mmCIF file of C-alpha atoms in Angstrom:
data_model
loop_
_atom_site.group_PDB
_atom_site.id
_atom_site.type_symbol
_atom_site.label_atom_id
_atom_site.label_comp_id
_atom_site.label_asym_id
_atom_site.label_seq_id
_atom_site.Cartn_x
_atom_site.Cartn_y
_atom_site.Cartn_z
ATOM 1 C CA MET A 288 8.629 -0.576 19.733
ATOM 2 C CA THR A 289 11.466 -0.463 17.199
ATOM 3 C CA ARG A 290 11.840 2.653 15.072
ATOM 4 C CA GLN A 291 13.998 3.458 12.058
ATOM 5 C CA VAL A 292 14.463 6.579 9.954
ATOM 6 C CA PHE A 293 15.366 6.445 6.268
ATOM 7 C CA HIS A 294 17.026 9.470 4.652
ATOM 8 C CA GLU A 295 15.427 11.759 7.283
ATOM 9 C CA ARG A 296 12.215 11.577 5.247
ATOM 10 C CA VAL A 297 10.559 8.254 6.136
ATOM 11 C CA THR A 298 10.035 6.676 9.537
ATOM 12 C CA LEU A 299 9.227 3.033 10.253
ATOM 13 C CA ALA A 300 7.933 1.866 13.634
ATOM 14 C CA PHE A 301 7.191 -1.785 14.408
ATOM 15 C CA GLN A 302 5.218 -3.267 17.279
ATOM 16 C CA ASP A 303 2.765 -6.144 17.778
ATOM 17 C CA HIS A 304 3.251 -7.452 14.215
ATOM 18 C CA VAL A 305 2.208 -4.078 12.709
ATOM 19 C CA ALA A 306 4.598 -1.661 10.988
ATOM 20 C CA GLU A 307 3.758 2.016 10.608
ATOM 21 C CA VAL A 308 5.497 3.812 7.758
ATOM 22 C CA ALA A 309 5.186 7.596 7.729
ATOM 23 C CA LEU A 310 6.265 10.142 5.148
ATOM 24 C CA ALA A 311 8.041 12.803 7.216
ATOM 25 C CA ARG A 312 8.521 16.015 5.246
ATOM 26 C CA PRO A 313 5.565 17.895 6.712
ATOM 27 C CA ARG A 314 6.503 21.484 5.818
ATOM 28 C CA GLU A 315 6.394 20.528 2.136
ATOM 29 C CA HIS A 316 3.219 18.423 2.523
ATOM 30 C CA ASN A 317 5.476 15.354 2.139
ATOM 31 C CA GLY A 318 6.347 16.274 -1.433
ATOM 32 C CA LEU A 319 8.524 13.704 -3.164
ATOM 33 C CA ASP A 320 12.145 14.803 -3.415
ATOM 34 C CA TRP A 321 15.118 12.526 -4.006
ATOM 35 C CA ALA A 322 15.582 11.756 -0.301
ATOM 36 C CA MET A 323 11.892 10.922 0.134
ATOM 37 C CA MET A 324 11.927 8.524 -2.801
ATOM 38 C CA ASP A 325 15.137 6.870 -1.622
ATOM 39 C CA GLY A 326 13.683 6.604 1.885
ATOM 40 C CA LEU A 327 10.466 4.973 0.700
ATOM 41 C CA LEU A 328 12.332 2.415 -1.384
ATOM 42 C CA GLU A 329 14.593 1.543 1.539
ATOM 43 C CA ALA A 330 11.619 1.280 3.889
ATOM 44 C CA GLN A 331 9.938 -1.150 1.494
ATOM 45 C CA GLN A 332 13.077 -3.266 1.482
ATOM 46 C CA ARG A 333 13.199 -3.252 5.290
ATOM 47 C CA LEU A 334 9.559 -4.349 5.470
ATOM 48 C CA ARG A 335 10.318 -7.336 3.258
ATOM 49 C CA GLU A 336 12.998 -8.390 5.742
ATOM 50 C CA LEU A 337 10.970 -7.807 8.920
ATOM 51 C CA ASP A 338 10.285 -11.003 10.859
ATOM 52 C CA GLY A 339 6.762 -11.358 12.223
ATOM 53 C CA LEU A 340 5.250 -8.628 10.067
ATOM 54 C CA ARG A 341 1.502 -9.060 9.528
ATOM 55 C CA ALA A 342 0.222 -5.629 8.404
ATOM 56 C CA VAL A 343 1.462 -2.161 7.433
ATOM 57 C CA VAL A 344 -0.013 1.297 7.985
ATOM 58 C CA LEU A 345 1.141 3.937 5.488
ATOM 59 C CA SER A 346 0.566 7.595 6.357
ATOM 60 C CA GLY A 347 1.939 11.120 6.110
ATOM 61 C CA THR A 348 2.935 13.468 8.925
ATOM 62 C CA GLY A 349 1.650 17.027 9.146
ATOM 63 C CA ASP A 350 -1.221 18.405 7.108
ATOM 64 C CA SER A 351 -1.092 16.002 4.150
ATOM 65 C CA PHE A 352 -0.432 12.462 3.052
ATOM 66 C CA CYS A 353 1.681 13.453 0.039
ATOM 67 C CA ALA A 354 1.419 16.390 -2.360
ATOM 68 C CA GLY A 355 3.208 14.513 -5.122
ATOM 69 C CA LEU A 356 6.445 15.247 -6.927
ATOM 70 C CA ASP A 357 8.413 18.258 -5.677
ATOM 71 C CA MET A 358 9.554 19.331 -9.129
ATOM 72 C CA ALA A 359 11.819 22.129 -7.884
ATOM 73 C CA ALA A 360 13.665 19.737 -5.571
ATOM 74 C CA ILE A 361 13.898 17.062 -8.251
ATOM 75 C CA MET A 362 15.438 19.487 -10.745
ATOM 76 C CA THR A 363 18.345 20.138 -8.388
ATOM 77 C CA ARG A 364 19.675 16.718 -9.454
ATOM 78 C CA PRO A 365 18.814 16.502 -13.177
ATOM 79 C CA GLU A 366 21.561 13.932 -13.737
ATOM 80 C CA ARG A 367 19.464 11.417 -11.760
ATOM 81 C CA LEU A 368 16.365 11.817 -13.929
ATOM 82 C CA PRO A 369 17.248 9.066 -16.466
ATOM 83 C CA LEU A 370 17.616 6.586 -13.603
ATOM 84 C CA LEU A 371 13.974 7.091 -12.617
ATOM 85 C CA LEU A 372 12.823 5.359 -15.801
ATOM 86 C CA ALA A 373 15.479 2.630 -15.889
ATOM 87 C CA PRO A 374 13.758 -0.759 -15.317
ATOM 88 C CA ASP A 375 15.194 -3.438 -13.074
ATOM 89 C CA GLU A 376 15.306 -7.163 -13.853
ATOM 90 C CA GLN A 377 11.547 -7.346 -13.207
ATOM 91 C CA GLY A 378 10.845 -4.554 -15.687
ATOM 92 C CA ILE A 379 9.901 -2.089 -12.939
ATOM 93 C CA ASN A 380 11.604 1.296 -12.661
ATOM 94 C CA PRO A 381 12.204 3.172 -9.372
ATOM 95 C CA VAL A 382 9.186 5.494 -9.607
ATOM 96 C CA GLN A 383 6.911 2.557 -10.363
ATOM 97 C CA ARG A 384 8.458 0.686 -7.444
ATOM 98 C CA LEU A 385 7.342 3.515 -5.109
ATOM 99 C CA ALA A 386 3.755 2.349 -5.670
ATOM 100 C CA LEU A 387 4.116 -1.283 -6.708
ATOM 101 C CA GLY A 388 6.646 -2.086 -3.994
ATOM 102 C CA TRP A 389 3.944 -2.265 -1.316
ATOM 103 C CA ARG A 390 2.498 -5.416 -2.848
ATOM 104 C CA ASP A 391 5.913 -7.099 -2.538
ATOM 105 C CA VAL A 392 5.903 -6.583 1.235
ATOM 106 C CA GLY A 393 3.738 -9.709 1.385
ATOM 107 C CA VAL A 394 1.183 -8.436 3.916
ATOM 108 C CA PRO A 395 -1.841 -6.106 3.730
ATOM 109 C CA VAL A 396 -0.963 -2.415 3.481
ATOM 110 C CA ILE A 397 -3.510 0.146 4.691
ATOM 111 C CA ALA A 398 -3.018 3.775 3.655
ATOM 112 C CA ALA A 399 -4.377 6.681 5.720
ATOM 113 C CA LEU A 400 -5.134 9.655 3.477
ATOM 114 C CA HIS A 401 -5.628 13.262 4.562
ATOM 115 C CA GLY A 402 -4.923 16.710 3.201
ATOM 116 C CA HIS A 403 -3.249 16.720 -0.198
ATOM 117 C CA VAL A 404 -3.069 13.361 -1.980
ATOM 118 C CA TYR A 405 -1.814 14.549 -5.337
ATOM 119 C CA GLY A 406 -0.013 13.046 -8.306
ATOM 120 C CA GLY A 407 2.643 10.664 -7.087
ATOM 121 C CA GLY A 408 1.053 10.731 -3.643
ATOM 122 C CA LEU A 409 -2.192 9.325 -5.006
ATOM 123 C CA GLN A 410 -0.318 6.758 -7.065
ATOM 124 C CA ILE A 411 1.610 5.590 -3.990
ATOM 125 C CA ALA A 412 -1.694 5.295 -2.121
ATOM 126 C CA LEU A 413 -3.171 3.219 -4.948
ATOM 127 C CA GLY A 414 -0.383 0.715 -4.323
ATOM 128 C CA ALA A 415 -1.881 -0.033 -0.900
ATOM 129 C CA ASP A 416 -4.503 -2.744 -0.420
ATOM 130 C CA ILE A 417 -6.935 -0.486 1.494
ATOM 131 C CA ARG A 418 -7.244 3.325 1.583
ATOM 132 C CA VAL A 419 -9.010 5.175 4.407
ATOM 133 C CA ALA A 420 -9.600 8.822 3.505
ATOM 134 C CA HIS A 421 -10.559 11.891 5.516
ATOM 135 C CA PRO A 422 -13.753 13.476 4.149
ATOM 136 C CA ARG A 423 -11.852 16.713 3.459
ATOM 137 C CA ALA A 424 -8.870 15.031 1.813
ATOM 138 C CA ARG A 425 -8.227 16.183 -1.753
ATOM 139 C CA LEU A 426 -7.136 13.597 -4.304
ATOM 140 C CA ALA A 427 -5.916 14.321 -7.820
ATOM 141 C CA LEU A 428 -3.690 13.214 -10.670
ATOM 142 C CA LEU A 429 -1.863 16.461 -11.448
ATOM 143 C CA GLU A 430 0.760 15.154 -13.883
ATOM 144 C CA ILE A 431 -1.107 16.630 -16.866
ATOM 145 C CA LEU A 432 -0.358 20.119 -15.489
ATOM 146 C CA TRP A 433 3.356 19.387 -15.959
ATOM 147 C CA GLY A 434 2.864 17.980 -19.441
ATOM 148 C CA ILE A 435 3.474 14.381 -18.354
ATOM 149 C CA ILE A 436 1.377 11.309 -17.516
ATOM 150 C CA PRO A 437 0.844 9.304 -14.320
ATOM 151 C CA ASP A 438 3.577 6.683 -14.619
ATOM 152 C CA MET A 439 4.009 5.161 -11.159
ATOM 153 C CA GLY A 440 2.404 1.832 -12.011
ATOM 154 C CA ILE A 441 -1.125 3.227 -12.208
ATOM 155 C CA SER A 442 -1.921 0.982 -15.168
ATOM 156 C CA VAL A 443 -1.470 -1.892 -12.694
ATOM 157 C CA THR A 444 -2.718 -0.425 -9.403
ATOM 158 C CA GLY A 445 -5.673 1.241 -11.116
ATOM 159 C CA ALA A 446 -6.829 -1.933 -12.849
ATOM 160 C CA GLY A 447 -9.810 -2.255 -10.508
ATOM 161 C CA ILE A 448 -10.955 1.342 -11.029
ATOM 162 C CA ARG A 449 -13.244 2.323 -13.887
ATOM 163 C CA SER A 450 -11.125 3.422 -16.818
ATOM 164 C CA ASP A 451 -13.348 6.424 -17.572
ATOM 165 C CA VAL A 452 -12.761 7.696 -14.026
ATOM 166 C CA LEU A 453 -8.996 7.440 -14.429
ATOM 167 C CA ARG A 454 -9.112 9.044 -17.871
ATOM 168 C CA GLU A 455 -11.052 12.054 -16.620
ATOM 169 C CA LEU A 456 -8.753 12.604 -13.651
ATOM 170 C CA ALA A 457 -5.581 12.095 -15.696
ATOM 171 C CA TRP A 458 -6.784 14.374 -18.519
ATOM 172 C CA THR A 459 -8.084 17.213 -16.356
ATOM 173 C CA GLY A 460 -6.150 17.138 -13.079
ATOM 174 C CA ARG A 461 -9.463 17.635 -11.264
ATOM 175 C CA LYS A 462 -9.321 17.410 -7.468
ATOM 176 C CA VAL A 463 -11.913 15.267 -5.707
ATOM 177 C CA SER A 464 -12.912 15.102 -2.045
ATOM 178 C CA GLY A 465 -12.530 12.041 0.132
ATOM 179 C CA GLY A 466 -16.240 11.327 -0.251
ATOM 180 C CA GLU A 467 -16.124 11.469 -4.037
ATOM 181 C CA ALA A 468 -12.936 9.398 -4.002
ATOM 182 C CA VAL A 469 -14.837 6.608 -2.233
ATOM 183 C CA SER A 470 -17.701 6.794 -4.732
ATOM 184 C CA LEU A 471 -15.218 6.632 -7.624
ATOM 185 C CA GLY A 472 -13.316 3.672 -6.176
ATOM 186 C CA LEU A 473 -10.113 5.592 -5.417
ATOM 187 C CA ALA A 474 -10.561 5.103 -1.666
ATOM 188 C CA THR A 475 -12.094 2.318 0.397
ATOM 189 C CA ARG A 476 -13.964 4.283 3.048
ATOM 190 C CA LEU A 477 -14.071 7.552 4.985
ATOM 191 C CA ASP A 478 -13.050 8.328 8.549
ATOM 192 C CA ASP A 479 -12.505 11.578 10.438
ATOM 193 C CA ASP A 480 -9.296 10.051 11.817
ATOM 194 C CA PRO A 481 -7.924 7.962 8.943
ATOM 195 C CA GLN A 482 -4.662 7.113 10.686
ATOM 196 C CA ARG A 483 -6.450 5.712 13.730
ATOM 197 C CA ALA A 484 -8.866 3.818 11.484
ATOM 198 C CA ALA A 485 -6.009 2.424 9.387
ATOM 199 C CA ARG A 486 -4.219 1.343 12.560
ATOM 200 C CA ASP A 487 -7.381 -0.353 13.836
ATOM 201 C CA ILE A 488 -7.748 -2.268 10.574
ATOM 202 C CA ALA A 489 -4.100 -3.303 10.685
ATOM 203 C CA MET A 490 -4.445 -4.556 14.255
ATOM 204 C CA GLU A 491 -7.545 -6.547 13.317
ATOM 205 C CA VAL A 492 -5.738 -8.123 10.379
ATOM 206 C CA ALA A 493 -2.704 -8.898 12.542
ATOM 207 C CA ALA A 494 -4.943 -10.810 14.961
ATOM 208 C CA ARG A 495 -6.246 -13.131 12.225
ATOM 209 C CA SER A 496 -4.693 -16.356 10.964
ATOM 210 C CA PRO A 497 -1.598 -15.224 9.034
ATOM 211 C CA ASN A 498 -1.973 -17.997 6.475
ATOM 212 C CA SER A 499 -5.658 -17.217 5.907
ATOM 213 C CA VAL A 500 -4.905 -13.541 5.348
ATOM 214 C CA ALA A 501 -2.112 -14.467 2.955
ATOM 215 C CA ALA A 502 -4.430 -16.812 1.063
ATOM 216 C CA VAL A 503 -7.095 -14.121 0.687
ATOM 217 C CA ARG A 504 -4.461 -11.738 -0.644
ATOM 218 C CA GLU A 505 -3.200 -14.369 -3.076
ATOM 219 C CA LEU A 506 -6.710 -15.229 -4.240
ATOM 220 C CA PHE A 507 -7.591 -11.695 -5.296
ATOM 221 C CA ALA A 508 -4.140 -10.978 -6.720
ATOM 222 C CA ARG A 509 -3.866 -14.107 -8.853
ATOM 223 C CA SER A 510 -7.487 -14.406 -9.998
ATOM 224 C CA VAL A 511 -7.325 -11.259 -12.141
ATOM 225 C CA GLY A 512 -7.591 -12.311 -15.779
ATOM 226 C CA MET A 513 -8.385 -15.936 -14.980
ATOM 227 C CA SER A 514 -11.323 -17.805 -16.419
ATOM 228 C CA GLU A 515 -14.195 -18.715 -14.083
ATOM 229 C CA ARG A 516 -12.996 -22.307 -13.953
ATOM 230 C CA GLU A 517 -9.453 -21.233 -13.062
ATOM 231 C CA ARG A 518 -10.704 -18.915 -10.314
ATOM 232 C CA LEU A 519 -12.771 -21.661 -8.735
ATOM 233 C CA ALA A 520 -9.833 -24.062 -8.898
ATOM 234 C CA LEU A 521 -7.614 -21.458 -7.225
ATOM 235 C CA GLU A 522 -10.143 -20.985 -4.408
ATOM 236 C CA ALA A 523 -10.244 -24.728 -3.785
ATOM 237 C CA SER A 524 -6.465 -25.038 -3.919
ATOM 238 C CA LEU A 525 -5.946 -22.266 -1.384
ATOM 239 C CA GLN A 526 -8.632 -23.700 0.898
ATOM 240 C CA ARG A 527 -7.033 -27.147 0.838
ATOM 241 C CA GLY A 528 -3.809 -25.558 2.044
ATOM 242 C CA LEU A 529 -5.616 -24.138 5.093
ATOM 243 C CA LEU A 530 -8.081 -26.831 6.194
ATOM 244 C CA GLY A 531 -6.775 -28.942 9.042
ATOM 245 C CA GLY A 532 -3.642 -26.872 9.417
ATOM 246 C CA GLU A 533 -2.300 -25.659 12.752
ATOM 247 C CA GLU A 534 -3.675 -22.138 12.356
ATOM 248 C CA GLN A 535 -7.090 -23.276 11.178
ATOM 249 C CA LEU A 536 -7.441 -25.674 14.094
ATOM 250 C CA GLU A 537 -6.383 -22.919 16.505
ATOM 251 C CA ALA A 538 -8.970 -20.545 14.997
ATOM 252 C CA VAL A 539 -11.735 -23.115 15.531
ATOM 253 C CA ALA A 540 -10.571 -23.942 19.069
ATOM 254 C CA ALA A 541 -10.446 -20.265 20.020
ATOM 255 C CA ARG A 542 -13.944 -19.607 18.673
ATOM 256 C CA MET A 543 -15.350 -22.604 20.501
ATOM 257 C CA ALA A 544 -13.652 -21.558 23.765
ATOM 258 C CA GLY A 545 -14.638 -17.913 23.446
ATOM 259 C CA ARG A 546 -11.055 -16.669 23.558
ATOM 260 C CA GLU A 547 -8.672 -14.821 21.262
ATOM 261 C CA PRO A 548 -6.690 -17.109 18.953
ATOM 262 C CA ARG A 549 -2.923 -17.397 19.336
ATOM 263 C CA PHE A 550 -1.032 -17.591 16.057
ATOM 264 C CA ALA A 551 2.712 -18.051 16.325
ATOM 265 C CA GLY A 552 3.943 -17.663 12.797
ATOM 266 C CA PRO A 553 4.279 -14.865 10.253
ATOM 267 C CA TYR A 554 2.695 -15.011 6.811
ATOM 268 C CA ARG A 555 3.632 -18.031 4.722
ATOM 269 C CA PRO A 556 1.953 -17.549 1.331
ATOM 270 C CA ASP A 557 3.701 -20.578 -0.182
ATOM 271 C CA ASP A 558 2.216 -22.826 2.495
ATOM 272 C CA ALA A 559 -1.235 -21.278 2.044
ATOM 273 C CA SER A 560 -1.279 -22.159 -1.650
ATOM 274 C CA ASP A 561 -0.016 -25.709 -1.214
ATOM 275 C CA ASP A 562 -2.217 -28.251 -2.964
ATOM 276 C CA GLY A 563 -1.252 -30.999 -0.563
#
C-alpha cells in the first residue's frame, strides 16, 4: 500500500485500485483550516494522476467527517480570503473545487459520513457520487449562522436534491440525522460502520469493468438537461462503445466460467463513449 500525507491534514492510501482519502484533523472534528483546504486540493490533483485508480473512499478520522469551516483558523490569514473566491480558467474557485473536484477524479467517489457533517463538510460530501451515513451522523448547512450562504458548488452538486429541502436547510441551519438525510436525498444509505461500507462499495466497483463503470458515470453526468431523444441516443452511443470490446468479452467469459473477471486497464471514459 502506498500512502501520502498532504499538509499534515489529509492522507491518501492506495491499494488494489482503490484510494482512501481521509481528513486528518480529528481534535477539531476535521474543521476546514487553510492547511486542510490546501491538502484536499492537492489530494484531488494526486488522484487525477494516479495510474490504475478505479474508486475512491472519502472519510474523516476521529469523531466526525468534517465540522465545516474553522472560522477562527481561517481568520488568522485574512489576506488569503479574496483568493477563495477567485475563479480559475474553468470558472471554479478554490472553495468550489473542494466539492466539485471529486467529479474530476474520473472514478466513483464514495463518502463515509459520521459525527458532524456541517457546512463545508456537507458540501464536500455532496461532491461525492455516493454517501454512506451513520444513523447518528448530524448533517447541516450552517453558513446562515455566519451570515453567509453555502457556496462550495452546492448549486451544482445539489441539483438532484429537492430545492425545497435545500432551501429549508440553508435558511434555518437545521441539523438532521443520518436517517433523515437519507429520506431527504442528502445521503444514499445508512450503515453502522460507514467507512467499512464505503470501502466495500469501492472494492465492488473496482472489480467491475472499468469502461462500463466509466460509461455509467458519463451517462448520468451528461444526460442532465438533455431531451428524452438525446438521452436515448447517449445510452446507445455509450453501449456501442462497450459491446464486443475486450472488457465486455472478458465479463461474459468470466460469468460463463463462474470465475472473477480480470480487467487489466484503468478507466478510459473517452473509449467508452466512442461511437465506433
